[in-house]
Amino acid sequence: GQVLRVVQVPKQQLKHFMTPKTRQLLLQSTGISELDWDAELSHAKISGTASQVEKAEQILRRAITHCNWGISEAKVQGLLSQQTCVSAKLLLSPTVPSLRQSSFQLSAGTPRLMLGSHTSNDIVLKGQLISRTHAQLELDVEKGTLYILDLSTNGTFLNGIR
């Protein structure tokens, strides 16, 4: 049977999501049967089979979260297109002067990068608020997505946002 779910979209992001191209990308990549935007209530209604709706909701929620750190129509479309990639080059530029800039390459062979104060991490960071295992960066080559997993007790910030 058909399932219907509602996903809230922040008002400041709504105009970038409510486009014909966004609708097309979500319909194509997930197979959902229907996508309705409600600008007044600031949400999307997703219809389809349970697995289709779950996939669309997951993709949409990820895109919404990523757009907390800046948004444009092109960024939304890139996040929703779910393209595969073979590698990602990371340039970590700390905002704290005592930490140095680092560059790394993630790929299917090396999909994870661990950060923290313990010497077993790929990047060792020192500081009062740095946990032994603070965060993990993980590349999903099939989805073309880079995830940041907060493993700390103090929180992980990206561009000043937790």
PDB file of C-alpha atoms in Angstrom:
ATOM      1  CA  GLY A   1       0.000   0.000   0.000  1.00  0.00           C
ATOM      2  CA  GLN A   2       0.783   3.660  -0.239  1.00  0.00           C
ATOM      3  CA  VAL A   3       2.393   5.531   2.652  1.00  0.00           C
ATOM      4  CA  LEU A   4       2.279   9.291   3.281  1.00  0.00           C
ATOM      5  CA  ARG A   5       4.865  11.175   5.342  1.00  0.00           C
ATOM      6  CA  VAL A   6       5.361  14.852   6.042  1.00  0.00           C
ATOM      7  CA  VAL A   7       8.851  16.348   6.307  1.00  0.00           C
ATOM      8  CA  GLN A   8       9.285  19.810   7.812  1.00  0.00           C
ATOM      9  CA  VAL A   9      11.548  22.143   5.838  1.00  0.00           C
ATOM     10  CA  PRO A  10      12.941  25.296   7.493  1.00  0.00           C
ATOM     11  CA  LYS A  11      11.204  28.368   6.032  1.00  0.00           C
ATOM     12  CA  GLN A  12      14.526  29.953   4.994  1.00  0.00           C
ATOM     13  CA  GLN A  13      15.343  26.823   2.932  1.00  0.00           C
ATOM     14  CA  LEU A  14      11.932  26.230   1.390  1.00  0.00           C
ATOM     15  CA  LYS A  15      12.341  28.312  -1.795  1.00  0.00           C
ATOM     16  CA  HIS A  16      15.512  26.370  -2.699  1.00  0.00           C
ATOM     17  CA  PHE A  17      13.739  23.011  -2.279  1.00  0.00           C
ATOM     18  CA  MET A  18      10.409  23.888  -3.942  1.00  0.00           C
ATOM     19  CA  THR A  19      11.580  23.698  -7.546  1.00  0.00           C
ATOM     20  CA  PRO A  20      10.571  21.499 -10.489  1.00  0.00           C
ATOM     21  CA  LYS A  21      14.158  20.141 -10.685  1.00  0.00           C
ATOM     22  CA  THR A  22      14.115  19.140  -6.997  1.00  0.00           C
ATOM     23  CA  ARG A  23      10.799  17.347  -7.491  1.00  0.00           C
ATOM     24  CA  GLN A  24      12.186  15.539 -10.536  1.00  0.00           C
ATOM     25  CA  LEU A  25      15.380  14.479  -8.690  1.00  0.00           C
ATOM     26  CA  LEU A  26      13.474  13.081  -5.694  1.00  0.00           C
ATOM     27  CA  LEU A  27      10.958  11.257  -7.897  1.00  0.00           C
ATOM     28  CA  GLN A  28      13.728   9.727 -10.046  1.00  0.00           C
ATOM     29  CA  SER A  29      16.133   8.760  -7.269  1.00  0.00           C
ATOM     30  CA  THR A  30      13.557   7.247  -4.909  1.00  0.00           C
ATOM     31  CA  GLY A  31      10.629   6.122  -7.068  1.00  0.00           C
ATOM     32  CA  ILE A  32       8.070   7.905  -4.864  1.00  0.00           C
ATOM     33  CA  SER A  33       4.723   8.385  -6.556  1.00  0.00           C
ATOM     34  CA  GLU A  34       4.032  11.915  -5.314  1.00  0.00           C
ATOM     35  CA  LEU A  35       5.750  14.940  -3.784  1.00  0.00           C
ATOM     36  CA  ASP A  36       3.706  17.952  -2.717  1.00  0.00           C
ATOM     37  CA  TRP A  37       5.203  21.129  -1.259  1.00  0.00           C
ATOM     38  CA  ASP A  38       3.211  23.285   1.155  1.00  0.00           C
ATOM     39  CA  ALA A  39       4.873  26.701   1.441  1.00  0.00           C
ATOM     40  CA  GLU A  40       2.397  27.930   4.029  1.00  0.00           C
ATOM     41  CA  LEU A  41       3.036  25.024   6.418  1.00  0.00           C
ATOM     42  CA  SER A  42       6.706  24.747   5.352  1.00  0.00           C
ATOM     43  CA  HIS A  43       6.711  21.039   4.618  1.00  0.00           C
ATOM     44  CA  ALA A  44       6.848  18.362   1.950  1.00  0.00           C
ATOM     45  CA  LYS A  45       4.313  15.533   1.655  1.00  0.00           C
ATOM     46  CA  ILE A  46       5.868  12.349   0.289  1.00  0.00           C
ATOM     47  CA  SER A  47       3.777   9.422  -1.026  1.00  0.00           C
ATOM     48  CA  GLY A  48       4.809   5.990  -2.257  1.00  0.00           C
ATOM     49  CA  THR A  49       5.616   2.533  -0.942  1.00  0.00           C
ATOM     50  CA  ALA A  50       7.094   2.337   2.551  1.00  0.00           C
ATOM     51  CA  SER A  51      10.652   1.791   1.269  1.00  0.00           C
ATOM     52  CA  GLN A  52      10.377   4.576  -1.335  1.00  0.00           C
ATOM     53  CA  VAL A  53       9.046   7.056   1.217  1.00  0.00           C
ATOM     54  CA  GLU A  54      11.711   6.071   3.758  1.00  0.00           C
ATOM     55  CA  LYS A  55      14.469   6.612   1.180  1.00  0.00           C
ATOM     56  CA  ALA A  56      13.028   9.974   0.064  1.00  0.00           C
ATOM     57  CA  GLU A  57      12.626  11.129   3.659  1.00  0.00           C
ATOM     58  CA  GLN A  58      16.213  10.150   4.484  1.00  0.00           C
ATOM     59  CA  ILE A  59      17.628  11.953   1.422  1.00  0.00           C
ATOM     60  CA  LEU A  60      15.499  15.031   2.068  1.00  0.00           C
ATOM     61  CA  ARG A  61      16.423  15.207   5.782  1.00  0.00           C
ATOM     62  CA  ARG A  62      20.147  14.862   4.947  1.00  0.00           C
ATOM     63  CA  ALA A  63      19.893  17.675   2.404  1.00  0.00           C
ATOM     64  CA  ILE A  64      18.048  19.897   4.896  1.00  0.00           C
ATOM     65  CA  THR A  65      20.742  19.252   7.516  1.00  0.00           C
ATOM     66  CA  HIS A  66      23.584  19.966   5.052  1.00  0.00           C
ATOM     67  CA  CYS A  67      21.875  23.219   4.076  1.00  0.00           C
ATOM     68  CA  ASN A  68      22.150  24.514   7.655  1.00  0.00           C
ATOM     69  CA  TRP A  69      25.714  25.460   6.618  1.00  0.00           C
ATOM     70  CA  GLY A  70      24.704  27.434   3.549  1.00  0.00           C
ATOM     71  CA  ILE A  71      22.132  26.939   0.824  1.00  0.00           C
ATOM     72  CA  SER A  72      21.599  27.511  -2.865  1.00  0.00           C
ATOM     73  CA  GLU A  73      19.439  25.813  -5.463  1.00  0.00           C
ATOM     74  CA  ALA A  74      22.566  24.225  -6.986  1.00  0.00           C
ATOM     75  CA  LYS A  75      23.620  22.832  -3.587  1.00  0.00           C
ATOM     76  CA  VAL A  76      20.167  21.331  -2.981  1.00  0.00           C
ATOM     77  CA  GLN A  77      20.185  19.713  -6.424  1.00  0.00           C
ATOM     78  CA  GLY A  78      23.699  18.345  -5.853  1.00  0.00           C
ATOM     79  CA  LEU A  79      22.690  16.838  -2.514  1.00  0.00           C
ATOM     80  CA  LEU A  80      19.557  15.243  -3.976  1.00  0.00           C
ATOM     81  CA  SER A  81      21.196  13.856  -7.120  1.00  0.00           C
ATOM     82  CA  GLN A  82      22.899  11.021  -5.179  1.00  0.00           C
ATOM     83  CA  GLN A  83      25.772  10.639  -7.620  1.00  0.00           C
ATOM     84  CA  THR A  84      28.500   8.099  -7.047  1.00  0.00           C
ATOM     85  CA  CYS A  85      32.051   9.324  -6.580  1.00  0.00           C
ATOM     86  CA  VAL A  86      35.384   7.541  -6.371  1.00  0.00           C
ATOM     87  CA  SER A  87      37.142   9.859  -3.928  1.00  0.00           C
ATOM     88  CA  ALA A  88      36.965  13.085  -1.966  1.00  0.00           C
ATOM     89  CA  LYS A  89      39.785  15.434  -1.061  1.00  0.00           C
ATOM     90  CA  LEU A  90      39.373  17.006   2.365  1.00  0.00           C
ATOM     91  CA  LEU A  91      40.988  20.235   3.437  1.00  0.00           C
ATOM     92  CA  LEU A  92      40.552  20.757   7.161  1.00  0.00           C
ATOM     93  CA  SER A  93      41.067  24.385   8.124  1.00  0.00           C
ATOM     94  CA  PRO A  94      40.785  24.780  11.912  1.00  0.00           C
ATOM     95  CA  THR A  95      39.568  28.087  13.309  1.00  0.00           C
ATOM     96  CA  VAL A  96      41.873  27.718  16.322  1.00  0.00           C
ATOM     97  CA  PRO A  97      45.389  29.100  15.639  1.00  0.00           C
ATOM     98  CA  SER A  98      47.116  26.296  17.581  1.00  0.00           C
ATOM     99  CA  LEU A  99      45.826  23.646  15.138  1.00  0.00           C
ATOM    100  CA  ARG A 100      47.375  23.257  11.703  1.00  0.00           C
ATOM    101  CA  GLN A 101      45.649  22.857   8.355  1.00  0.00           C
ATOM    102  CA  SER A 102      45.504  19.266   7.027  1.00  0.00           C
ATOM    103  CA  SER A 103      44.669  17.686   3.691  1.00  0.00           C
ATOM    104  CA  PHE A 104      43.449  14.094   3.177  1.00  0.00           C
ATOM    105  CA  GLN A 105      42.023  11.882   0.438  1.00  0.00           C
ATOM    106  CA  LEU A 106      39.131   9.490   1.126  1.00  0.00           C
ATOM    107  CA  SER A 107      38.138   6.716  -1.289  1.00  0.00           C
ATOM    108  CA  ALA A 108      36.487   3.281  -1.371  1.00  0.00           C
ATOM    109  CA  GLY A 109      39.780   1.818  -0.112  1.00  0.00           C
ATOM    110  CA  THR A 110      40.105   4.408   2.669  1.00  0.00           C
ATOM    111  CA  PRO A 111      36.565   5.618   3.404  1.00  0.00           C
ATOM    112  CA  ARG A 112      37.085   6.830   7.011  1.00  0.00           C
ATOM    113  CA  LEU A 113      39.148   9.432   8.810  1.00  0.00           C
ATOM    114  CA  MET A 114      39.196   9.554  12.617  1.00  0.00           C
ATOM    115  CA  LEU A 115      39.876  12.744  14.608  1.00  0.00           C
ATOM    116  CA  GLY A 116      40.592  13.015  18.318  1.00  0.00           C
ATOM    117  CA  SER A 117      43.205  13.434  21.043  1.00  0.00           C
ATOM    118  CA  HIS A 118      44.305   9.771  21.178  1.00  0.00           C
ATOM    119  CA  THR A 119      47.371   8.788  19.132  1.00  0.00           C
ATOM    120  CA  SER A 120      45.398   6.015  17.361  1.00  0.00           C
ATOM    121  CA  ASN A 121      43.438   8.640  15.362  1.00  0.00           C
ATOM    122  CA  ASP A 122      44.329   9.638  11.803  1.00  0.00           C
ATOM    123  CA  ILE A 123      44.391  13.271  12.914  1.00  0.00           C
ATOM    124  CA  VAL A 124      45.529  13.908  16.468  1.00  0.00           C
ATOM    125  CA  LEU A 125      44.122  17.092  17.971  1.00  0.00           C
ATOM    126  CA  LYS A 126      44.978  18.502  21.387  1.00  0.00           C
ATOM    127  CA  GLY A 127      42.721  20.734  23.425  1.00  0.00           C
ATOM    128  CA  GLN A 128      40.493  20.828  26.488  1.00  0.00           C
ATOM    129  CA  LEU A 129      37.322  20.191  24.492  1.00  0.00           C
ATOM    130  CA  ILE A 130      38.758  17.463  22.210  1.00  0.00           C
ATOM    131  CA  SER A 131      37.619  13.913  23.063  1.00  0.00           C
ATOM    132  CA  ARG A 132      39.901  10.865  22.680  1.00  0.00           C
ATOM    133  CA  THR A 133      37.799   9.849  19.675  1.00  0.00           C
ATOM    134  CA  HIS A 134      36.116  13.118  18.720  1.00  0.00           C
ATOM    135  CA  ALA A 135      34.685  12.694  15.211  1.00  0.00           C
ATOM    136  CA  GLN A 136      34.723  10.461  12.179  1.00  0.00           C
ATOM    137  CA  LEU A 137      34.535  11.582   8.560  1.00  0.00           C
ATOM    138  CA  GLU A 138      33.124   8.861   6.329  1.00  0.00           C
ATOM    139  CA  LEU A 139      32.769   8.767   2.545  1.00  0.00           C
ATOM    140  CA  ASP A 140      29.894   6.747   1.076  1.00  0.00           C
ATOM    141  CA  VAL A 141      31.081   6.322  -2.522  1.00  0.00           C
ATOM    142  CA  GLU A 142      27.780   4.795  -3.700  1.00  0.00           C
ATOM    143  CA  LYS A 143      25.806   7.844  -2.555  1.00  0.00           C
ATOM    144  CA  GLY A 144      28.567  10.364  -3.239  1.00  0.00           C
ATOM    145  CA  THR A 145      28.142  11.663   0.306  1.00  0.00           C
ATOM    146  CA  LEU A 146      30.545  12.630   3.065  1.00  0.00           C
ATOM    147  CA  TYR A 147      29.250  12.174   6.602  1.00  0.00           C
ATOM    148  CA  ILE A 148      30.550  13.726   9.799  1.00  0.00           C
ATOM    149  CA  LEU A 149      29.804  11.606  12.846  1.00  0.00           C
ATOM    150  CA  ASP A 150      30.082  13.328  16.219  1.00  0.00           C
ATOM    151  CA  LEU A 151      31.603  10.793  18.624  1.00  0.00           C
ATOM    152  CA  SER A 152      32.443  13.304  21.353  1.00  0.00           C
ATOM    153  CA  THR A 153      30.828  14.354  24.579  1.00  0.00           C
ATOM    154  CA  ASN A 154      31.545  18.034  23.863  1.00  0.00           C
ATOM    155  CA  GLY A 155      29.983  18.313  20.414  1.00  0.00           C
ATOM    156  CA  THR A 156      31.433  18.830  16.956  1.00  0.00           C
ATOM    157  CA  PHE A 157      31.079  22.116  15.126  1.00  0.00           C
ATOM    158  CA  LEU A 158      31.157  22.802  11.383  1.00  0.00           C
ATOM    159  CA  ASN A 159      31.484  26.485  10.465  1.00  0.00           C
ATOM    160  CA  GLY A 160      30.512  27.389  14.029  1.00  0.00           C
ATOM    161  CA  ILE A 161      27.288  25.316  14.005  1.00  0.00           C
ATOM    162  CA  ARG A 162      26.908  22.204  16.191  1.00  0.00           C
TER     163      ARG A 162
END
